[in-house]
Amino acid sequence: MDFHLKLIVPSDPRFLSIARAAVSEVSAICGLSEELCRGVTLAVDEGLANIIRHAYRNRYDQEIELNCQTDSNRIVFTLLDWGEPPDLARICGQPLDDVSLTGRGTHLMKAIMDEVYYERVPGGNRVRLVKHLSSDKGRIDNDGSVPH
Amino acid sequence: MDRQMGSSTRIERGVTIVDVVGQIDLGSSPILRKTLLESLNGTKSVAINLSAVKYIDSSGIASLLEVLKEARNSNKRFVLFGVSGAVLQVLQLTHLTGVFEICETEEQALIA
């Protein structure tokens, strides 16, 4: 099923639940399992939260464009903002340890999605998050381990 | 899915229990952090009931970690219980299931 959904989301955390609901429904329509729907929703939400915190420096009066495009093989979520460019050192993802309070959002995005791209576009930034419909990346095994 | 996050605090057998409902995200995690840090005052043990939490993101996890560190620094116990599939999934993906003390039920959290 091919379709394109486009949302303009205010850079205000109160609207994140609306974006999450849309992403969750798109994922379900595309046939992802409940667990993968939750994971994909989390990954996109982390991308939106990063834009609010870093690109817009917690300014809640800006806009984020969220596009969801699907075909028979994958879902592509594109987040577009017009804020400051991301810190490449941060988005490369520092190693996780139990004392780190930051950087887990980027780690989650990469752990769940099959492809994560950051691009500078005229006047702004674009994050592309791709989920292949045949992929089980982000799934948790019964023993609690994360498949690689 | 409850859109708003809410919490209430009670004391059972000397343990401060914080019941949390709804979604923990960038907007609500600062409120949770403040509530949990305040709950550490005047008690030796805090247990957070996550059974009604349907969503948590990395900012919520960071808040829990911060409270855990504060509890450790003040020789207090901080335990999670009623961890749902959604919350457990995030803890597993961030490799934090071994960092927190996690109990299945409130009773286990009270006697551990």
PDB file of C-alpha atoms in Angstrom:
ATOM      1  CA  MET A   1       0.000   0.000   0.000  1.00  0.00           C
ATOM      2  CA  ASP A   2       1.593   3.263  -1.119  1.00  0.00           C
ATOM      3  CA  PHE A   3       0.644   6.504   0.545  1.00  0.00           C
ATOM      4  CA  HIS A   4       2.099   9.778   1.757  1.00  0.00           C
ATOM      5  CA  LEU A   5       1.039  11.455   4.997  1.00  0.00           C
ATOM      6  CA  LYS A   6       2.325  14.932   5.823  1.00  0.00           C
ATOM      7  CA  LEU A   7       1.990  16.690   9.183  1.00  0.00           C
ATOM      8  CA  ILE A   8       3.195  20.091  10.314  1.00  0.00           C
ATOM      9  CA  VAL A   9       3.916  19.673  14.021  1.00  0.00           C
ATOM     10  CA  PRO A  10       4.560  22.611  16.364  1.00  0.00           C
ATOM     11  CA  SER A  11       7.895  22.299  18.192  1.00  0.00           C
ATOM     12  CA  ASP A  12       5.977  22.004  21.463  1.00  0.00           C
ATOM     13  CA  PRO A  13       6.197  18.758  23.470  1.00  0.00           C
ATOM     14  CA  ARG A  14       2.434  18.848  24.038  1.00  0.00           C
ATOM     15  CA  PHE A  15       1.983  17.908  20.375  1.00  0.00           C
ATOM     16  CA  LEU A  16       4.331  14.909  20.454  1.00  0.00           C
ATOM     17  CA  SER A  17       1.510  12.562  21.427  1.00  0.00           C
ATOM     18  CA  ILE A  18      -0.373  13.557  18.257  1.00  0.00           C
ATOM     19  CA  ALA A  19       2.658  12.784  16.100  1.00  0.00           C
ATOM     20  CA  ARG A  20       3.146   9.476  17.948  1.00  0.00           C
ATOM     21  CA  ALA A  21      -0.462   8.480  17.324  1.00  0.00           C
ATOM     22  CA  ALA A  22      -0.057   9.147  13.596  1.00  0.00           C
ATOM     23  CA  VAL A  23       3.210   7.223  13.356  1.00  0.00           C
ATOM     24  CA  SER A  24       1.776   4.304  15.321  1.00  0.00           C
ATOM     25  CA  GLU A  25      -1.269   4.085  13.048  1.00  0.00           C
ATOM     26  CA  VAL A  26       0.836   4.304   9.873  1.00  0.00           C
ATOM     27  CA  SER A  27       3.038   1.489  11.179  1.00  0.00           C
ATOM     28  CA  ALA A  28       0.016  -0.649  12.030  1.00  0.00           C
ATOM     29  CA  ILE A  29      -1.583  -0.027   8.605  1.00  0.00           C
ATOM     30  CA  CYS A  30       1.673  -1.219   7.037  1.00  0.00           C
ATOM     31  CA  GLY A  31       1.398  -4.466   8.983  1.00  0.00           C
ATOM     32  CA  LEU A  32       4.142  -4.088  11.573  1.00  0.00           C
ATOM     33  CA  SER A  33       3.753  -6.067  14.790  1.00  0.00           C
ATOM     34  CA  GLU A  34       2.640  -4.273  17.956  1.00  0.00           C
ATOM     35  CA  GLU A  35       6.199  -4.409  19.277  1.00  0.00           C
ATOM     36  CA  LEU A  36       7.686  -2.930  16.099  1.00  0.00           C
ATOM     37  CA  CYS A  37       4.926  -0.291  15.939  1.00  0.00           C
ATOM     38  CA  ARG A  38       5.959   0.783  19.444  1.00  0.00           C
ATOM     39  CA  GLY A  39       9.614   0.814  18.440  1.00  0.00           C
ATOM     40  CA  VAL A  40       9.109   2.828  15.256  1.00  0.00           C
ATOM     41  CA  THR A  41       6.898   5.279  17.147  1.00  0.00           C
ATOM     42  CA  LEU A  42       9.618   5.684  19.767  1.00  0.00           C
ATOM     43  CA  ALA A  43      12.324   6.236  17.128  1.00  0.00           C
ATOM     44  CA  VAL A  44      10.360   8.976  15.338  1.00  0.00           C
ATOM     45  CA  ASP A  45       9.423  10.575  18.674  1.00  0.00           C
ATOM     46  CA  GLU A  46      13.107  10.656  19.650  1.00  0.00           C
ATOM     47  CA  GLY A  47      13.892  12.384  16.357  1.00  0.00           C
ATOM     48  CA  LEU A  48      11.213  15.004  17.008  1.00  0.00           C
ATOM     49  CA  ALA A  49      12.399  15.515  20.596  1.00  0.00           C
ATOM     50  CA  ASN A  50      15.987  16.000  19.388  1.00  0.00           C
ATOM     51  CA  ILE A  51      14.805  18.704  16.986  1.00  0.00           C
ATOM     52  CA  ILE A  52      12.910  20.502  19.755  1.00  0.00           C
ATOM     53  CA  ARG A  53      15.837  20.337  22.165  1.00  0.00           C
ATOM     54  CA  HIS A  54      18.806  20.863  19.868  1.00  0.00           C
ATOM     55  CA  ALA A  55      17.791  22.410  16.539  1.00  0.00           C
ATOM     56  CA  TYR A  56      15.247  24.749  18.113  1.00  0.00           C
ATOM     57  CA  ARG A  57      16.884  24.943  21.579  1.00  0.00           C
ATOM     58  CA  ASN A  58      13.549  24.367  23.330  1.00  0.00           C
ATOM     59  CA  ARG A  59      11.728  27.106  21.440  1.00  0.00           C
ATOM     60  CA  TYR A  60       8.152  25.879  21.244  1.00  0.00           C
ATOM     61  CA  ASP A  61       6.908  28.297  18.549  1.00  0.00           C
ATOM     62  CA  GLN A  62       8.652  26.683  15.567  1.00  0.00           C
ATOM     63  CA  GLU A  63       7.527  24.072  13.035  1.00  0.00           C
ATOM     64  CA  ILE A  64       8.619  20.544  12.205  1.00  0.00           C
ATOM     65  CA  GLU A  65       7.464  18.851   9.017  1.00  0.00           C
ATOM     66  CA  LEU A  66       6.831  15.136   9.437  1.00  0.00           C
ATOM     67  CA  ASN A  67       6.369  13.062   6.288  1.00  0.00           C
ATOM     68  CA  CYS A  68       5.457   9.363   6.281  1.00  0.00           C
ATOM     69  CA  GLN A  69       5.851   7.667   2.891  1.00  0.00           C
ATOM     70  CA  THR A  70       5.241   3.994   2.341  1.00  0.00           C
ATOM     71  CA  ASP A  71       5.520   1.440  -0.395  1.00  0.00           C
ATOM     72  CA  SER A  72       5.335  -2.332  -0.411  1.00  0.00           C
ATOM     73  CA  ASN A  73       8.824  -2.665   1.077  1.00  0.00           C
ATOM     74  CA  ARG A  74       9.370   0.102   3.587  1.00  0.00           C
ATOM     75  CA  ILE A  75       8.172   3.138   5.532  1.00  0.00           C
ATOM     76  CA  VAL A  76      10.225   6.322   5.245  1.00  0.00           C
ATOM     77  CA  PHE A  77       9.751   8.990   7.909  1.00  0.00           C
ATOM     78  CA  THR A  78      11.265  12.366   7.053  1.00  0.00           C
ATOM     79  CA  LEU A  79      11.644  15.072   9.712  1.00  0.00           C
ATOM     80  CA  LEU A  80      12.376  18.555   8.412  1.00  0.00           C
ATOM     81  CA  ASP A  81      13.275  21.531  10.595  1.00  0.00           C
ATOM     82  CA  TRP A  82      14.629  25.024  10.076  1.00  0.00           C
ATOM     83  CA  GLY A  83      16.802  25.231  13.165  1.00  0.00           C
ATOM     84  CA  GLU A  84      20.473  24.883  13.962  1.00  0.00           C
ATOM     85  CA  PRO A  85      22.414  22.036  12.348  1.00  0.00           C
ATOM     86  CA  PRO A  86      22.953  18.965  14.510  1.00  0.00           C
ATOM     87  CA  ASP A  87      26.201  18.367  16.353  1.00  0.00           C
ATOM     88  CA  LEU A  88      27.797  15.539  14.386  1.00  0.00           C
ATOM     89  CA  ALA A  89      29.718  14.334  17.449  1.00  0.00           C
ATOM     90  CA  ARG A  90      26.442  13.942  19.331  1.00  0.00           C
ATOM     91  CA  ILE A  91      24.459  12.215  16.599  1.00  0.00           C
ATOM     92  CA  CYS A  92      27.248   9.750  15.949  1.00  0.00           C
ATOM     93  CA  GLY A  93      26.129   8.409  19.315  1.00  0.00           C
ATOM     94  CA  GLN A  94      28.391   8.065  22.279  1.00  0.00           C
ATOM     95  CA  PRO A  95      28.790   4.600  23.774  1.00  0.00           C
ATOM     96  CA  LEU A  96      26.075   3.744  26.263  1.00  0.00           C
ATOM     97  CA  ASP A  97      26.975   3.279  29.887  1.00  0.00           C
ATOM     98  CA  ASP A  98      24.965   3.284  33.049  1.00  0.00           C
ATOM     99  CA  VAL A  99      26.078   6.762  34.118  1.00  0.00           C
ATOM    100  CA  SER A 100      25.202   8.545  30.889  1.00  0.00           C
ATOM    101  CA  LEU A 101      22.034  10.629  31.043  1.00  0.00           C
ATOM    102  CA  THR A 102      22.142  11.764  27.431  1.00  0.00           C
ATOM    103  CA  GLY A 103      22.567  10.304  23.968  1.00  0.00           C
ATOM    104  CA  ARG A 104      20.087   7.469  24.415  1.00  0.00           C
ATOM    105  CA  GLY A 105      17.587   8.935  21.953  1.00  0.00           C
ATOM    106  CA  THR A 106      20.043   8.721  19.087  1.00  0.00           C
ATOM    107  CA  HIS A 107      21.001   5.213  20.171  1.00  0.00           C
ATOM    108  CA  LEU A 108      17.338   4.161  20.166  1.00  0.00           C
ATOM    109  CA  MET A 109      16.759   5.554  16.684  1.00  0.00           C
ATOM    110  CA  LYS A 110      19.679   3.549  15.329  1.00  0.00           C
ATOM    111  CA  ALA A 111      18.752   0.414  17.274  1.00  0.00           C
ATOM    112  CA  ILE A 112      15.199   0.383  15.925  1.00  0.00           C
ATOM    113  CA  MET A 113      15.352   1.783  12.382  1.00  0.00           C
ATOM    114  CA  ASP A 114      17.129   0.133   9.459  1.00  0.00           C
ATOM    115  CA  GLU A 115      18.516   3.398   8.102  1.00  0.00           C
ATOM    116  CA  VAL A 116      19.037   6.797   9.759  1.00  0.00           C
ATOM    117  CA  TYR A 117      20.306   9.719   7.663  1.00  0.00           C
ATOM    118  CA  TYR A 118      21.014  13.301   8.655  1.00  0.00           C
ATOM    119  CA  GLU A 119      21.170  15.849   5.853  1.00  0.00           C
ATOM    120  CA  ARG A 120      21.626  19.591   5.697  1.00  0.00           C
ATOM    121  CA  VAL A 121      19.090  21.127   3.285  1.00  0.00           C
ATOM    122  CA  PRO A 122      18.733  24.781   2.236  1.00  0.00           C
ATOM    123  CA  GLY A 123      17.705  26.662   5.365  1.00  0.00           C
ATOM    124  CA  GLY A 124      17.307  23.602   7.517  1.00  0.00           C
ATOM    125  CA  ASN A 125      17.940  19.989   8.434  1.00  0.00           C
ATOM    126  CA  ARG A 126      16.409  16.703   7.351  1.00  0.00           C
ATOM    127  CA  VAL A 127      16.401  13.391   9.192  1.00  0.00           C
ATOM    128  CA  ARG A 128      15.329  10.300   7.258  1.00  0.00           C
ATOM    129  CA  LEU A 129      14.302   7.246   9.248  1.00  0.00           C
ATOM    130  CA  VAL A 130      13.682   4.122   7.187  1.00  0.00           C
ATOM    131  CA  LYS A 131      11.997   0.928   8.356  1.00  0.00           C
ATOM    132  CA  HIS A 132      11.983  -2.075   6.027  1.00  0.00           C
ATOM    133  CA  LEU A 133       8.748  -3.995   6.422  1.00  0.00           C
ATOM    134  CA  SER A 134      10.595  -7.313   6.347  1.00  0.00           C
ATOM    135  CA  SER A 135      13.027  -6.263   9.094  1.00  0.00           C
ATOM    136  CA  ASP A 136      12.726  -7.276  12.727  1.00  0.00           C
ATOM    137  CA  LYS A 137      15.378  -4.807  13.898  1.00  0.00           C
ATOM    138  CA  GLY A 138      14.290  -3.343  17.229  1.00  0.00           C
ATOM    139  CA  ARG A 139      12.571  -6.561  18.286  1.00  0.00           C
ATOM    140  CA  ILE A 140      13.387  -8.045  21.689  1.00  0.00           C
ATOM    141  CA  ASP A 141      13.983 -11.786  21.985  1.00  0.00           C
ATOM    142  CA  ASN A 142      12.160 -13.803  24.643  1.00  0.00           C
ATOM    143  CA  ASP A 143      15.323 -13.893  26.748  1.00  0.00           C
ATOM    144  CA  GLY A 144      15.400 -10.088  26.787  1.00  0.00           C
ATOM    145  CA  SER A 145      18.286  -9.756  24.366  1.00  0.00           C
ATOM    146  CA  VAL A 146      18.272  -7.427  21.379  1.00  0.00           C
ATOM    147  CA  PRO A 147      18.933  -9.225  18.068  1.00  0.00           C
ATOM    148  CA  HIS A 148      21.713  -7.695  15.971  1.00  0.00           C
TER     149      HIS A 148
ATOM    150  CA  MET B   1      -3.473   5.518  25.413  1.00  0.00           C
ATOM    151  CA  ASP B   2      -3.627   8.146  28.188  1.00  0.00           C
ATOM    152  CA  ARG B   3      -2.199  11.295  26.674  1.00  0.00           C
ATOM    153  CA  GLN B   4      -1.388  13.036  29.941  1.00  0.00           C
ATOM    154  CA  MET B   5       0.994  11.829  32.624  1.00  0.00           C
ATOM    155  CA  GLY B   6      -0.182  11.841  36.206  1.00  0.00           C
ATOM    156  CA  SER B   7       1.239  10.604  39.475  1.00  0.00           C
ATOM    157  CA  SER B   8       0.275  10.133  43.108  1.00  0.00           C
ATOM    158  CA  THR B   9       2.309   9.192  46.160  1.00  0.00           C
ATOM    159  CA  ARG B  10       1.451   6.893  49.068  1.00  0.00           C
ATOM    160  CA  ILE B  11       3.320   5.094  51.841  1.00  0.00           C
ATOM    161  CA  GLU B  12       3.076   1.334  52.372  1.00  0.00           C
ATOM    162  CA  ARG B  13       5.055  -0.380  55.155  1.00  0.00           C
ATOM    163  CA  GLY B  14       7.579   2.435  55.243  1.00  0.00           C
ATOM    164  CA  VAL B  15       8.127   2.456  51.478  1.00  0.00           C
ATOM    165  CA  THR B  16       7.156   5.531  49.474  1.00  0.00           C
ATOM    166  CA  ILE B  17       5.280   4.371  46.389  1.00  0.00           C
ATOM    167  CA  VAL B  18       4.795   6.640  43.393  1.00  0.00           C
ATOM    168  CA  ASP B  19       2.015   5.489  41.066  1.00  0.00           C
ATOM    169  CA  VAL B  20       2.480   6.872  37.567  1.00  0.00           C
ATOM    170  CA  VAL B  21      -0.073   6.790  34.747  1.00  0.00           C
ATOM    171  CA  GLY B  22      -0.023   7.838  31.108  1.00  0.00           C
ATOM    172  CA  GLN B  23       2.831   8.776  28.824  1.00  0.00           C
ATOM    173  CA  ILE B  24       6.296   9.904  29.893  1.00  0.00           C
ATOM    174  CA  ASP B  25       7.906  12.031  27.221  1.00  0.00           C
ATOM    175  CA  LEU B  26       9.880  15.233  26.678  1.00  0.00           C
ATOM    176  CA  GLY B  27       7.010  17.306  28.054  1.00  0.00           C
ATOM    177  CA  SER B  28       6.182  15.269  31.143  1.00  0.00           C
ATOM    178  CA  SER B  29       9.557  13.837  32.187  1.00  0.00           C
ATOM    179  CA  PRO B  30      10.682  17.028  34.047  1.00  0.00           C
ATOM    180  CA  ILE B  31       7.534  16.771  36.206  1.00  0.00           C
ATOM    181  CA  LEU B  32       8.235  13.098  36.908  1.00  0.00           C
ATOM    182  CA  ARG B  33      11.861  13.870  37.764  1.00  0.00           C
ATOM    183  CA  LYS B  34      10.783  16.561  40.267  1.00  0.00           C
ATOM    184  CA  THR B  35       8.147  14.283  41.824  1.00  0.00           C
ATOM    185  CA  LEU B  36      10.561  11.381  42.241  1.00  0.00           C
ATOM    186  CA  LEU B  37      13.413  13.495  43.631  1.00  0.00           C
ATOM    187  CA  GLU B  38      10.987  14.978  46.179  1.00  0.00           C
ATOM    188  CA  SER B  39       9.764  11.487  47.077  1.00  0.00           C
ATOM    189  CA  LEU B  40      13.305  10.576  48.188  1.00  0.00           C
ATOM    190  CA  ASN B  41      13.020  13.064  51.043  1.00  0.00           C
ATOM    191  CA  GLY B  42      12.200  11.544  54.412  1.00  0.00           C
ATOM    192  CA  THR B  43      12.259   7.919  53.319  1.00  0.00           C
ATOM    193  CA  LYS B  44      14.748   5.111  52.937  1.00  0.00           C
ATOM    194  CA  SER B  45      13.003   3.418  50.034  1.00  0.00           C
ATOM    195  CA  VAL B  46      11.071   4.590  46.965  1.00  0.00           C
ATOM    196  CA  ALA B  47       9.203   2.301  44.570  1.00  0.00           C
ATOM    197  CA  ILE B  48       7.751   3.558  41.315  1.00  0.00           C
ATOM    198  CA  ASN B  49       4.702   1.782  39.928  1.00  0.00           C
ATOM    199  CA  LEU B  50       4.919   1.802  36.118  1.00  0.00           C
ATOM    200  CA  SER B  51       2.059  -0.610  35.433  1.00  0.00           C
ATOM    201  CA  ALA B  52      -0.150   2.152  34.005  1.00  0.00           C
ATOM    202  CA  VAL B  53       2.602   3.769  31.931  1.00  0.00           C
ATOM    203  CA  LYS B  54       1.948   3.095  28.260  1.00  0.00           C
ATOM    204  CA  TYR B  55       4.872   5.034  26.817  1.00  0.00           C
ATOM    205  CA  ILE B  56       8.296   6.239  27.901  1.00  0.00           C
ATOM    206  CA  ASP B  57      11.035   7.885  25.845  1.00  0.00           C
ATOM    207  CA  SER B  58      14.723   8.497  26.496  1.00  0.00           C
ATOM    208  CA  SER B  59      14.014  11.677  28.467  1.00  0.00           C
ATOM    209  CA  GLY B  60      11.881   9.609  30.855  1.00  0.00           C
ATOM    210  CA  ILE B  61      14.617   6.998  31.136  1.00  0.00           C
ATOM    211  CA  ALA B  62      17.132   9.775  31.853  1.00  0.00           C
ATOM    212  CA  SER B  63      14.881  11.050  34.650  1.00  0.00           C
ATOM    213  CA  LEU B  64      14.715   7.575  36.205  1.00  0.00           C
ATOM    214  CA  LEU B  65      18.499   7.282  35.966  1.00  0.00           C
ATOM    215  CA  GLU B  66      18.983  10.631  37.645  1.00  0.00           C
ATOM    216  CA  VAL B  67      16.728   9.614  40.536  1.00  0.00           C
ATOM    217  CA  LEU B  68      18.566   6.282  40.810  1.00  0.00           C
ATOM    218  CA  LYS B  69      21.883   8.108  41.096  1.00  0.00           C
ATOM    219  CA  GLU B  70      20.491  10.462  43.731  1.00  0.00           C
ATOM    220  CA  ALA B  71      19.112   7.499  45.682  1.00  0.00           C
ATOM    221  CA  ARG B  72      22.451   5.701  45.544  1.00  0.00           C
ATOM    222  CA  ASN B  73      24.294   8.831  46.648  1.00  0.00           C
ATOM    223  CA  SER B  74      22.057   9.099  49.702  1.00  0.00           C
ATOM    224  CA  ASN B  75      22.080   5.344  50.462  1.00  0.00           C
ATOM    225  CA  LYS B  76      18.428   4.908  49.583  1.00  0.00           C
ATOM    226  CA  ARG B  77      16.645   2.233  47.624  1.00  0.00           C
ATOM    227  CA  PHE B  78      14.929   3.002  44.312  1.00  0.00           C
ATOM    228  CA  VAL B  79      12.991   0.204  42.692  1.00  0.00           C
ATOM    229  CA  LEU B  80      10.741  -0.093  39.628  1.00  0.00           C
ATOM    230  CA  PHE B  81       7.749  -2.431  39.540  1.00  0.00           C
ATOM    231  CA  GLY B  82       4.873  -3.218  37.208  1.00  0.00           C
ATOM    232  CA  VAL B  83       7.094  -2.601  34.228  1.00  0.00           C
ATOM    233  CA  SER B  84       4.905  -2.969  31.138  1.00  0.00           C
ATOM    234  CA  GLY B  85       5.896  -4.220  27.714  1.00  0.00           C
ATOM    235  CA  ALA B  86       6.419  -0.721  26.346  1.00  0.00           C
ATOM    236  CA  VAL B  87       8.624   0.388  29.240  1.00  0.00           C
ATOM    237  CA  LEU B  88      10.510  -2.903  29.344  1.00  0.00           C
ATOM    238  CA  GLN B  89      11.192  -2.662  25.606  1.00  0.00           C
ATOM    239  CA  VAL B  90      12.893   0.735  26.049  1.00  0.00           C
ATOM    240  CA  LEU B  91      14.908  -0.469  29.054  1.00  0.00           C
ATOM    241  CA  GLN B  92      16.078  -3.471  27.028  1.00  0.00           C
ATOM    242  CA  LEU B  93      16.950  -1.431  23.941  1.00  0.00           C
ATOM    243  CA  THR B  94      19.006   0.946  26.098  1.00  0.00           C
ATOM    244  CA  HIS B  95      20.686  -1.947  27.971  1.00  0.00           C
ATOM    245  CA  LEU B  96      19.429  -0.710  31.339  1.00  0.00           C
ATOM    246  CA  THR B  97      17.519  -3.703  32.700  1.00  0.00           C
ATOM    247  CA  GLY B  98      20.546  -4.640  34.786  1.00  0.00           C
ATOM    248  CA  VAL B  99      21.060  -1.130  36.111  1.00  0.00           C
ATOM    249  CA  PHE B 100      17.701  -0.695  37.839  1.00  0.00           C
ATOM    250  CA  GLU B 101      16.251  -2.914  40.533  1.00  0.00           C
ATOM    251  CA  ILE B 102      13.074  -4.199  38.867  1.00  0.00           C
ATOM    252  CA  CYS B 103      10.333  -6.133  40.682  1.00  0.00           C
ATOM    253  CA  GLU B 104       7.326  -7.741  39.090  1.00  0.00           C
ATOM    254  CA  THR B 105       4.748  -6.767  41.724  1.00  0.00           C
ATOM    255  CA  GLU B 106       4.224  -4.196  44.457  1.00  0.00           C
ATOM    256  CA  GLU B 107       4.416  -6.923  47.094  1.00  0.00           C
ATOM    257  CA  GLN B 108       7.848  -7.951  45.831  1.00  0.00           C
ATOM    258  CA  ALA B 109       8.966  -4.320  45.855  1.00  0.00           C
ATOM    259  CA  LEU B 110       7.871  -3.985  49.480  1.00  0.00           C
ATOM    260  CA  ILE B 111       9.626  -7.085  50.781  1.00  0.00           C
ATOM    261  CA  ALA B 112      12.826  -7.043  48.719  1.00  0.00           C
TER     262      ALA B 112
END
